[in-house]
Amino acid sequence: MSLDSLIANTIRPDVRSDKSYHVPDASGFVKLDAMENPYQLPEALRRELGNRLAEVALNRYPAAAYGPLKERIRAKLGVPAGYDVLLGNGSDELIAIMAATCAWQDRRAVMLAPVPAFVMFQRSAQVAGMDFVGVALKADLTLDLPAMLAAIEQHRPALIFLAYPNNPTGNLFDTADIEAILRAQGEHGLVVVDEAYEPFAQQSFMGRLPEFANLIVMRTLSKLGLAGIRLGYMSAAPALLEQFEKVRPPYNINVMTQAAAEFALDHVEVLNEQARLLREQRTALAAALAAIPAVQVFPSAANFITIRVPDADSIHAKLVSRKILIKNLSKMHSVLTNCLRVTVSTPDENAAFLDALRASLADRS
């Protein structure tokens, strides 16, 4: 039996021609490529969490409804009264659930998003069998509202994803533009506002859910400092959430994640303080970058900063040689030519990055 023939006969052609999502090895690097919170919980809380996790019943399936965890999310994270949340194994699973729910079987449904955007939007559309339509941002990385409205009129997308702030650019789209998109979609489709970086933006559409029946707000605890437990949540009108709940896999949140998240939300003030420190560091890092003549700094409301340099490939390689790992965006989209993205971190790690960047710019040939 030929394995190549077996794969050709069973695996979809678009999957065979695609590549796996690549995560680079960060061993030995100052890791500033994944928008992680660099701070751990204080030692006393880590010990208390360890004791809590030791009592978790690993021999039992999770409680299917996740009542105590949902209650904490609703109470601590600004979910409007009368609205519930659906939980996912990170926001990636939530995106996949929404795509699968909206991918009609008798026709090709459309997912639409500004591009460049979070890569999992397009990948989830592909896997679900939806067509993905990307609408390019303007050269200054702001939303091209006329192009978005024209695309809505032409394609009638079932799902529109708007990252707020946008990844990988870091900027917040104009509130009035998002409202216009919500109105243009109307009852023809849903608009998902992805607020993964809300702790750093301090702006949200969560409280506006009652205004727009077609609005979904999605968040993750990853950027708040809990990337390792992989927990995302989303809220929408109860009747909508009920439909997505039918597609959510049973027991999709494991017992360790549930216990850790409940504990962390009981101490959410610690995570909020860490976010405040990172907002301060973002301001300082952006100012230091802007002072380097060869660097263009784009506005950011997230926990990362996107910059443009004379030769991104060369500078990125030189930073890697200096054991600094950031993200090279230059091949992602034409509007990101020569752009790099760096996570805002501790003062020491930010300083190490700035020193390496200055040295890399100075010795470029």
mmCIF file of C-alpha atoms in Angstrom:
data_model
loop_
_atom_site.group_PDB
_atom_site.id
_atom_site.type_symbol
_atom_site.label_atom_id
_atom_site.label_comp_id
_atom_site.label_asym_id
_atom_site.label_seq_id
_atom_site.Cartn_x
_atom_site.Cartn_y
_atom_site.Cartn_z
ATOM 1 C CA MET A 1 0.000 0.000 0.000
ATOM 2 C CA SER A 2 1.316 3.438 -0.938
ATOM 3 C CA LEU A 3 1.094 5.921 1.916
ATOM 4 C CA ASP A 4 1.225 8.799 -0.582
ATOM 5 C CA SER A 5 -1.793 7.378 -2.417
ATOM 6 C CA LEU A 6 -3.611 6.807 0.854
ATOM 7 C CA ILE A 7 -3.089 10.441 1.875
ATOM 8 C CA ALA A 8 -4.076 11.681 -1.589
ATOM 9 C CA ASN A 9 -7.290 9.652 -1.445
ATOM 10 C CA THR A 10 -8.338 10.715 2.038
ATOM 11 C CA ILE A 11 -6.918 14.146 2.950
ATOM 12 C CA ARG A 12 -8.426 17.301 1.476
ATOM 13 C CA PRO A 13 -6.224 18.953 -1.186
ATOM 14 C CA ASP A 14 -6.268 22.354 0.563
ATOM 15 C CA VAL A 15 -5.055 20.719 3.785
ATOM 16 C CA ARG A 16 -2.331 18.769 1.967
ATOM 17 C CA SER A 17 -1.022 21.957 0.368
ATOM 18 C CA ASP A 18 -1.119 23.951 3.603
ATOM 19 C CA LYS A 19 1.495 24.217 6.347
ATOM 20 C CA SER A 20 1.116 23.628 10.066
ATOM 21 C CA TYR A 21 0.980 26.604 12.404
ATOM 22 C CA HIS A 22 4.615 27.148 13.337
ATOM 23 C CA VAL A 23 5.722 28.118 16.842
ATOM 24 C CA PRO A 24 9.480 28.817 17.004
ATOM 25 C CA ASP A 25 11.646 27.295 19.730
ATOM 26 C CA ALA A 26 12.311 30.040 22.288
ATOM 27 C CA SER A 27 14.822 28.167 24.445
ATOM 28 C CA GLY A 28 17.576 30.529 25.572
ATOM 29 C CA PHE A 29 15.890 33.624 24.091
ATOM 30 C CA VAL A 30 14.377 36.743 25.536
ATOM 31 C CA LYS A 31 10.907 35.779 24.329
ATOM 32 C CA LEU A 32 9.035 38.798 22.982
ATOM 33 C CA ASP A 33 7.146 37.238 20.064
ATOM 34 C CA ALA A 34 3.878 35.921 21.531
ATOM 35 C CA MET A 35 2.265 38.788 23.473
ATOM 36 C CA GLU A 36 2.574 36.985 26.801
ATOM 37 C CA ASN A 37 2.377 38.611 30.224
ATOM 38 C CA PRO A 38 5.943 38.302 31.613
ATOM 39 C CA TYR A 39 4.786 38.344 35.234
ATOM 40 C CA GLN A 40 3.829 35.279 37.249
ATOM 41 C CA LEU A 41 1.448 35.291 40.172
ATOM 42 C CA PRO A 42 3.103 36.296 43.472
ATOM 43 C CA GLU A 43 4.779 33.402 45.273
ATOM 44 C CA ALA A 44 2.178 33.155 48.030
ATOM 45 C CA LEU A 45 -0.621 32.905 45.473
ATOM 46 C CA ARG A 46 1.311 30.303 43.495
ATOM 47 C CA ARG A 47 1.582 28.145 46.605
ATOM 48 C CA GLU A 48 -2.120 28.572 47.305
ATOM 49 C CA LEU A 49 -2.945 27.704 43.705
ATOM 50 C CA GLY A 50 -0.762 24.615 43.941
ATOM 51 C CA ASN A 51 -2.735 23.440 46.938
ATOM 52 C CA ARG A 52 -5.994 24.124 45.101
ATOM 53 C CA LEU A 53 -4.888 22.147 42.044
ATOM 54 C CA ALA A 54 -3.749 19.231 44.211
ATOM 55 C CA GLU A 55 -7.368 18.745 45.283
ATOM 56 C CA VAL A 56 -8.775 18.599 41.748
ATOM 57 C CA ALA A 57 -10.426 15.281 40.899
ATOM 58 C CA LEU A 58 -8.394 14.256 37.857
ATOM 59 C CA ASN A 59 -10.269 10.971 37.676
ATOM 60 C CA ARG A 60 -13.558 12.717 36.888
ATOM 61 C CA TYR A 61 -14.782 14.537 33.813
ATOM 62 C CA PRO A 62 -15.245 18.290 34.183
ATOM 63 C CA ALA A 63 -18.628 19.592 35.280
ATOM 64 C CA ALA A 64 -20.324 20.062 31.940
ATOM 65 C CA ALA A 65 -21.916 23.459 32.624
ATOM 66 C CA TYR A 66 -18.865 25.149 34.242
ATOM 67 C CA GLY A 67 -21.257 27.105 36.466
ATOM 68 C CA PRO A 68 -18.811 28.495 39.074
ATOM 69 C CA LEU A 69 -16.288 29.576 36.433
ATOM 70 C CA LYS A 70 -18.927 31.258 34.281
ATOM 71 C CA GLU A 71 -20.299 33.022 37.351
ATOM 72 C CA ARG A 72 -16.876 34.487 38.112
ATOM 73 C CA ILE A 73 -16.375 35.611 34.510
ATOM 74 C CA ARG A 74 -19.779 37.327 34.457
ATOM 75 C CA ALA A 75 -19.136 39.013 37.800
ATOM 76 C CA LYS A 76 -15.506 40.058 37.314
ATOM 77 C CA LEU A 77 -15.145 40.784 33.594
ATOM 78 C CA GLY A 78 -18.003 43.102 32.730
ATOM 79 C CA VAL A 79 -20.532 40.792 31.064
ATOM 80 C CA PRO A 80 -23.927 42.576 30.942
ATOM 81 C CA ALA A 81 -26.739 41.425 33.206
ATOM 82 C CA GLY A 82 -28.831 38.724 31.584
ATOM 83 C CA TYR A 83 -25.996 37.579 29.310
ATOM 84 C CA ASP A 84 -24.065 34.331 29.662
ATOM 85 C CA VAL A 85 -20.705 33.209 28.291
ATOM 86 C CA LEU A 86 -19.541 30.253 26.225
ATOM 87 C CA LEU A 87 -16.107 28.885 27.088
ATOM 88 C CA GLY A 88 -13.437 27.624 24.719
ATOM 89 C CA ASN A 89 -9.988 26.091 24.810
ATOM 90 C CA GLY A 90 -8.487 29.470 24.041
ATOM 91 C CA SER A 91 -10.083 31.867 21.570
ATOM 92 C CA ASP A 92 -8.933 29.552 18.758
ATOM 93 C CA GLU A 93 -11.611 27.019 19.648
ATOM 94 C CA LEU A 94 -14.269 29.717 19.865
ATOM 95 C CA ILE A 95 -13.394 30.921 16.365
ATOM 96 C CA ALA A 96 -13.596 27.343 15.104
ATOM 97 C CA ILE A 97 -16.978 26.838 16.823
ATOM 98 C CA MET A 98 -18.395 29.970 15.216
ATOM 99 C CA ALA A 99 -17.052 29.029 11.793
ATOM 100 C CA ALA A 100 -18.443 25.503 12.021
ATOM 101 C CA THR A 101 -21.841 26.782 13.153
ATOM 102 C CA CYS A 102 -22.097 29.288 10.286
ATOM 103 C CA ALA A 103 -20.662 27.112 7.484
ATOM 104 C CA TRP A 104 -23.774 26.141 5.537
ATOM 105 C CA GLN A 105 -23.727 22.769 3.782
ATOM 106 C CA ASP A 106 -25.708 23.768 0.684
ATOM 107 C CA ARG A 107 -23.609 26.819 -0.211
ATOM 108 C CA ARG A 108 -20.278 28.446 0.596
ATOM 109 C CA ALA A 109 -20.753 30.864 3.480
ATOM 110 C CA VAL A 110 -18.328 33.784 3.768
ATOM 111 C CA MET A 111 -16.151 34.985 6.632
ATOM 112 C CA LEU A 112 -14.845 38.534 6.254
ATOM 113 C CA ALA A 113 -12.155 40.421 8.166
ATOM 114 C CA PRO A 114 -9.774 43.314 7.696
ATOM 115 C CA VAL A 115 -6.295 42.104 6.792
ATOM 116 C CA PRO A 116 -3.707 41.710 8.100
ATOM 117 C CA ALA A 117 -5.509 40.047 10.983
ATOM 118 C CA PHE A 118 -5.191 37.164 13.430
ATOM 119 C CA VAL A 119 -4.230 34.205 11.245
ATOM 120 C CA MET A 120 -6.720 31.846 12.908
ATOM 121 C CA PHE A 121 -9.653 33.693 11.347
ATOM 122 C CA GLN A 122 -8.699 32.562 7.847
ATOM 123 C CA ARG A 123 -7.485 29.132 8.933
ATOM 124 C CA SER A 124 -10.731 28.421 10.768
ATOM 125 C CA ALA A 125 -12.756 29.519 7.735
ATOM 126 C CA GLN A 126 -10.766 27.173 5.516
ATOM 127 C CA VAL A 127 -11.148 24.162 7.816
ATOM 128 C CA ALA A 128 -14.879 24.796 8.262
ATOM 129 C CA GLY A 129 -15.452 25.069 4.518
ATOM 130 C CA MET A 130 -16.143 28.794 4.397
ATOM 131 C CA ASP A 131 -14.751 31.316 1.919
ATOM 132 C CA PHE A 132 -12.533 33.938 3.519
ATOM 133 C CA VAL A 133 -12.581 37.506 2.193
ATOM 134 C CA GLY A 134 -9.901 39.865 3.461
ATOM 135 C CA VAL A 135 -10.230 43.649 3.137
ATOM 136 C CA ALA A 136 -6.856 45.386 3.248
ATOM 137 C CA LEU A 137 -6.197 48.050 5.846
ATOM 138 C CA LYS A 138 -5.091 51.479 4.704
ATOM 139 C CA ALA A 139 -1.378 52.252 4.509
ATOM 140 C CA ASP A 140 -1.566 53.831 7.984
ATOM 141 C CA LEU A 141 -3.082 50.524 9.246
ATOM 142 C CA THR A 142 -6.522 52.050 9.899
ATOM 143 C CA LEU A 143 -9.753 50.433 8.766
ATOM 144 C CA ASP A 144 -10.874 51.096 5.201
ATOM 145 C CA LEU A 145 -14.561 51.552 5.995
ATOM 146 C CA PRO A 146 -15.810 52.151 2.410
ATOM 147 C CA ALA A 147 -14.053 48.956 1.277
ATOM 148 C CA MET A 148 -15.486 47.032 4.225
ATOM 149 C CA LEU A 149 -19.024 48.230 3.499
ATOM 150 C CA ALA A 150 -18.642 47.395 -0.187
ATOM 151 C CA ALA A 151 -17.422 43.889 0.702
ATOM 152 C CA ILE A 152 -20.395 43.391 3.038
ATOM 153 C CA GLU A 153 -22.784 44.424 0.279
ATOM 154 C CA GLN A 154 -21.080 42.167 -2.281
ATOM 155 C CA HIS A 155 -20.436 39.022 -0.222
ATOM 156 C CA ARG A 156 -23.103 39.108 2.520
ATOM 157 C CA PRO A 157 -20.756 37.445 5.026
ATOM 158 C CA ALA A 158 -22.144 35.216 7.724
ATOM 159 C CA LEU A 159 -19.303 36.244 10.034
ATOM 160 C CA ILE A 160 -17.176 39.382 10.266
ATOM 161 C CA PHE A 161 -14.221 39.363 12.657
ATOM 162 C CA LEU A 162 -12.859 42.657 13.963
ATOM 163 C CA ALA A 163 -9.916 42.422 16.357
ATOM 164 C CA TYR A 164 -10.137 45.314 18.825
ATOM 165 C CA PRO A 165 -7.275 46.203 19.100
ATOM 166 C CA ASN A 166 -6.068 44.555 15.937
ATOM 167 C CA ASN A 167 -3.408 41.875 15.880
ATOM 168 C CA PRO A 168 -0.772 42.242 14.440
ATOM 169 C CA THR A 169 -1.002 46.037 14.084
ATOM 170 C CA GLY A 170 -1.973 46.962 17.649
ATOM 171 C CA ASN A 171 -4.334 49.804 16.813
ATOM 172 C CA LEU A 172 -7.967 50.271 17.811
ATOM 173 C CA PHE A 173 -10.384 50.668 14.925
ATOM 174 C CA ASP A 174 -12.642 53.711 15.111
ATOM 175 C CA THR A 175 -15.765 53.082 17.206
ATOM 176 C CA ALA A 176 -18.026 54.728 14.634
ATOM 177 C CA ASP A 177 -16.617 52.464 11.913
ATOM 178 C CA ILE A 178 -17.449 49.344 13.935
ATOM 179 C CA GLU A 179 -20.945 50.655 14.568
ATOM 180 C CA ALA A 180 -21.375 51.238 10.829
ATOM 181 C CA ILE A 181 -20.299 47.648 10.124
ATOM 182 C CA LEU A 182 -22.748 46.308 12.708
ATOM 183 C CA ARG A 183 -25.555 48.269 11.091
ATOM 184 C CA ALA A 184 -24.539 47.223 7.559
ATOM 185 C CA GLN A 185 -24.565 43.557 8.583
ATOM 186 C CA GLY A 186 -27.976 43.881 10.166
ATOM 187 C CA GLU A 187 -29.829 40.588 10.270
ATOM 188 C CA HIS A 188 -27.787 39.139 7.388
ATOM 189 C CA GLY A 189 -24.769 38.220 9.513
ATOM 190 C CA LEU A 190 -22.816 38.396 12.761
ATOM 191 C CA VAL A 191 -20.004 40.705 13.820
ATOM 192 C CA VAL A 192 -17.420 39.288 16.229
ATOM 193 C CA VAL A 193 -15.378 41.870 18.118
ATOM 194 C CA ASP A 194 -12.265 40.047 19.295
ATOM 195 C CA GLU A 195 -11.096 41.757 22.494
ATOM 196 C CA ALA A 196 -8.097 39.576 23.303
ATOM 197 C CA TYR A 197 -6.120 42.656 24.365
ATOM 198 C CA GLU A 198 -8.887 44.423 26.304
ATOM 199 C CA PRO A 199 -6.814 44.601 29.543
ATOM 200 C CA PHE A 200 -4.391 46.883 27.696
ATOM 201 C CA ALA A 201 -6.878 48.802 25.543
ATOM 202 C CA GLN A 202 -9.291 49.604 28.383
ATOM 203 C CA GLN A 203 -12.041 49.956 25.768
ATOM 204 C CA SER A 204 -14.725 47.395 25.017
ATOM 205 C CA PHE A 205 -17.948 46.608 23.197
ATOM 206 C CA MET A 206 -18.976 44.109 25.898
ATOM 207 C CA GLY A 207 -21.351 46.565 27.544
ATOM 208 C CA ARG A 208 -22.977 47.294 24.194
ATOM 209 C CA LEU A 209 -24.209 43.761 23.563
ATOM 210 C CA PRO A 210 -27.822 44.734 24.345
ATOM 211 C CA GLU A 211 -27.660 47.422 21.603
ATOM 212 C CA PHE A 212 -26.769 45.071 18.749
ATOM 213 C CA ALA A 213 -28.460 41.697 18.328
ATOM 214 C CA ASN A 214 -25.785 40.659 15.788
ATOM 215 C CA LEU A 215 -22.811 41.482 18.040
ATOM 216 C CA ILE A 216 -20.566 38.841 19.618
ATOM 217 C CA VAL A 217 -17.743 39.837 21.967
ATOM 218 C CA MET A 218 -14.891 37.350 22.335
ATOM 219 C CA ARG A 219 -12.014 37.498 24.806
ATOM 220 C CA THR A 220 -9.266 35.326 26.223
ATOM 221 C CA LEU A 221 -7.530 35.105 29.582
ATOM 222 C CA SER A 222 -4.222 34.477 27.804
ATOM 223 C CA LYS A 223 -3.123 38.105 27.555
ATOM 224 C CA LEU A 224 -4.273 38.841 31.091
ATOM 225 C CA GLY A 225 -1.528 36.538 32.332
ATOM 226 C CA LEU A 226 -2.985 33.038 31.988
ATOM 227 C CA ALA A 227 -1.781 31.948 28.556
ATOM 228 C CA GLY A 228 -0.772 28.546 29.873
ATOM 229 C CA ILE A 229 -4.277 27.477 30.883
ATOM 230 C CA ARG A 230 -5.872 28.189 27.445
ATOM 231 C CA LEU A 231 -9.236 29.715 28.296
ATOM 232 C CA GLY A 232 -11.329 31.888 26.007
ATOM 233 C CA TYR A 233 -14.870 33.127 26.454
ATOM 234 C CA MET A 234 -17.487 34.892 24.386
ATOM 235 C CA SER A 235 -20.839 36.509 25.003
ATOM 236 C CA ALA A 236 -23.782 37.292 22.743
ATOM 237 C CA ALA A 237 -27.566 37.445 22.787
ATOM 238 C CA PRO A 238 -28.813 34.347 24.674
ATOM 239 C CA ALA A 239 -30.603 32.925 21.624
ATOM 240 C CA LEU A 240 -27.391 33.169 19.581
ATOM 241 C CA LEU A 241 -25.233 31.670 22.302
ATOM 242 C CA GLU A 242 -27.629 28.738 22.479
ATOM 243 C CA GLN A 243 -26.880 27.873 18.847
ATOM 244 C CA PHE A 244 -23.106 27.926 19.330
ATOM 245 C CA GLU A 245 -23.470 25.839 22.477
ATOM 246 C CA LYS A 246 -24.795 23.009 20.288
ATOM 247 C CA VAL A 247 -21.445 22.865 18.450
ATOM 248 C CA ARG A 248 -19.178 23.218 21.493
ATOM 249 C CA PRO A 249 -17.520 19.863 22.292
ATOM 250 C CA PRO A 250 -18.493 18.399 25.662
ATOM 251 C CA TYR A 251 -15.904 18.750 28.434
ATOM 252 C CA ASN A 252 -13.844 21.186 26.325
ATOM 253 C CA ILE A 253 -12.452 22.937 29.406
ATOM 254 C CA ASN A 254 -10.325 20.604 31.506
ATOM 255 C CA VAL A 255 -10.532 20.474 35.289
ATOM 256 C CA MET A 256 -7.074 22.014 35.844
ATOM 257 C CA THR A 257 -7.913 24.989 33.640
ATOM 258 C CA GLN A 258 -11.249 25.399 35.399
ATOM 259 C CA ALA A 259 -9.699 25.370 38.868
ATOM 260 C CA ALA A 260 -6.818 27.654 37.901
ATOM 261 C CA ALA A 261 -9.124 30.166 36.212
ATOM 262 C CA GLU A 262 -11.528 30.257 39.146
ATOM 263 C CA PHE A 263 -8.618 30.873 41.501
ATOM 264 C CA ALA A 264 -7.092 33.578 39.301
ATOM 265 C CA LEU A 265 -10.410 35.410 38.938
ATOM 266 C CA ASP A 266 -10.771 35.389 42.716
ATOM 267 C CA HIS A 267 -7.532 37.421 42.656
ATOM 268 C CA VAL A 268 -8.158 39.347 39.442
ATOM 269 C CA GLU A 269 -6.876 42.555 41.030
ATOM 270 C CA VAL A 270 -3.350 41.096 40.854
ATOM 271 C CA LEU A 271 -3.697 40.464 37.119
ATOM 272 C CA ASN A 272 -5.185 43.927 36.586
ATOM 273 C CA GLU A 273 -2.210 45.492 38.339
ATOM 274 C CA GLN A 274 0.167 43.574 36.083
ATOM 275 C CA ALA A 275 -1.753 44.890 33.076
ATOM 276 C CA ARG A 276 -1.402 48.427 34.431
ATOM 277 C CA LEU A 277 2.362 47.992 34.739
ATOM 278 C CA LEU A 278 2.523 46.766 31.153
ATOM 279 C CA ARG A 279 0.519 49.757 29.944
ATOM 280 C CA GLU A 280 3.102 51.984 31.605
ATOM 281 C CA GLN A 281 5.926 50.028 30.001
ATOM 282 C CA ARG A 282 4.188 50.271 26.599
ATOM 283 C CA THR A 283 4.312 54.066 26.833
ATOM 284 C CA ALA A 284 7.981 54.026 27.816
ATOM 285 C CA LEU A 285 8.965 51.495 25.162
ATOM 286 C CA ALA A 286 7.091 53.336 22.407
ATOM 287 C CA ALA A 287 8.848 56.589 23.351
ATOM 288 C CA ALA A 288 12.262 54.897 23.353
ATOM 289 C CA LEU A 289 11.594 53.326 19.949
ATOM 290 C CA ALA A 290 10.376 56.634 18.506
ATOM 291 C CA ALA A 291 13.668 58.209 19.549
ATOM 292 C CA ILE A 292 15.598 55.866 17.232
ATOM 293 C CA PRO A 293 15.857 57.692 13.866
ATOM 294 C CA ALA A 294 15.499 54.583 11.666
ATOM 295 C CA VAL A 295 12.375 53.279 13.424
ATOM 296 C CA GLN A 296 8.726 54.129 12.694
ATOM 297 C CA VAL A 297 6.391 53.342 15.590
ATOM 298 C CA PHE A 298 2.709 52.589 15.015
ATOM 299 C CA PRO A 299 0.148 53.426 17.734
ATOM 300 C CA SER A 300 -0.725 50.492 19.978
ATOM 301 C CA ALA A 301 -3.520 49.811 22.456
ATOM 302 C CA ALA A 302 -2.318 46.228 23.004
ATOM 303 C CA ASN A 303 0.591 44.665 24.898
ATOM 304 C CA PHE A 304 2.807 44.781 21.821
ATOM 305 C CA ILE A 305 4.160 47.428 19.485
ATOM 306 C CA THR A 306 4.518 47.226 15.706
ATOM 307 C CA ILE A 307 7.434 49.093 14.171
ATOM 308 C CA ARG A 308 8.886 49.599 10.705
ATOM 309 C CA VAL A 309 12.646 49.380 10.133
ATOM 310 C CA PRO A 310 14.819 49.748 7.010
ATOM 311 C CA ASP A 311 15.272 45.986 6.439
ATOM 312 C CA ALA A 312 13.074 43.780 8.611
ATOM 313 C CA ASP A 313 14.564 40.465 7.478
ATOM 314 C CA SER A 314 18.095 41.585 8.260
ATOM 315 C CA ILE A 315 17.225 43.238 11.561
ATOM 316 C CA HIS A 316 15.168 40.242 12.666
ATOM 317 C CA ALA A 317 18.046 37.882 11.898
ATOM 318 C CA LYS A 318 20.452 40.078 13.847
ATOM 319 C CA LEU A 319 18.100 40.170 16.811
ATOM 320 C CA VAL A 320 17.848 36.376 16.737
ATOM 321 C CA SER A 321 21.645 36.184 16.735
ATOM 322 C CA ARG A 322 21.545 38.332 19.874
ATOM 323 C CA LYS A 323 19.010 35.954 21.477
ATOM 324 C CA ILE A 324 16.058 38.320 21.180
ATOM 325 C CA LEU A 325 12.948 36.695 19.683
ATOM 326 C CA ILE A 326 10.304 39.002 18.177
ATOM 327 C CA LYS A 327 7.894 38.575 15.257
ATOM 328 C CA ASN A 328 8.838 39.414 11.666
ATOM 329 C CA LEU A 329 5.639 40.650 10.003
ATOM 330 C CA SER A 330 7.178 41.781 6.737
ATOM 331 C CA LYS A 331 5.913 38.836 4.653
ATOM 332 C CA MET A 332 2.433 38.781 6.177
ATOM 333 C CA HIS A 333 0.894 41.526 4.024
ATOM 334 C CA SER A 334 2.084 44.342 1.787
ATOM 335 C CA VAL A 335 0.970 47.002 4.297
ATOM 336 C CA LEU A 336 3.409 45.437 6.772
ATOM 337 C CA THR A 337 6.477 45.670 4.559
ATOM 338 C CA ASN A 338 9.584 45.856 6.785
ATOM 339 C CA CYS A 339 7.483 45.655 9.960
ATOM 340 C CA LEU A 340 8.364 43.874 13.193
ATOM 341 C CA ARG A 341 6.215 43.234 16.276
ATOM 342 C CA VAL A 342 7.594 43.198 19.809
ATOM 343 C CA THR A 343 5.795 42.212 23.011
ATOM 344 C CA VAL A 344 5.872 44.769 25.810
ATOM 345 C CA SER A 345 7.634 43.140 28.740
ATOM 346 C CA THR A 346 9.466 43.969 31.959
ATOM 347 C CA PRO A 347 11.804 46.968 32.113
ATOM 348 C CA ASP A 348 14.841 44.666 31.956
ATOM 349 C CA GLU A 349 13.604 42.702 28.936
ATOM 350 C CA ASN A 350 12.498 45.880 27.158
ATOM 351 C CA ALA A 351 15.948 47.364 27.743
ATOM 352 C CA ALA A 352 17.632 44.224 26.410
ATOM 353 C CA PHE A 353 15.501 44.445 23.266
ATOM 354 C CA LEU A 354 16.251 48.143 22.764
ATOM 355 C CA ASP A 355 20.000 47.569 23.156
ATOM 356 C CA ALA A 356 19.908 44.684 20.678
ATOM 357 C CA LEU A 357 17.792 46.675 18.212
ATOM 358 C CA ARG A 358 20.138 49.675 18.316
ATOM 359 C CA ALA A 359 23.126 47.380 17.809
ATOM 360 C CA SER A 360 21.399 45.534 14.963
ATOM 361 C CA LEU A 361 20.554 48.792 13.202
ATOM 362 C CA ALA A 362 24.107 50.080 13.670
ATOM 363 C CA ASP A 363 25.859 47.040 12.177
ATOM 364 C CA ARG A 364 23.559 46.382 9.229
ATOM 365 C CA SER A 365 25.556 46.188 6.000
#
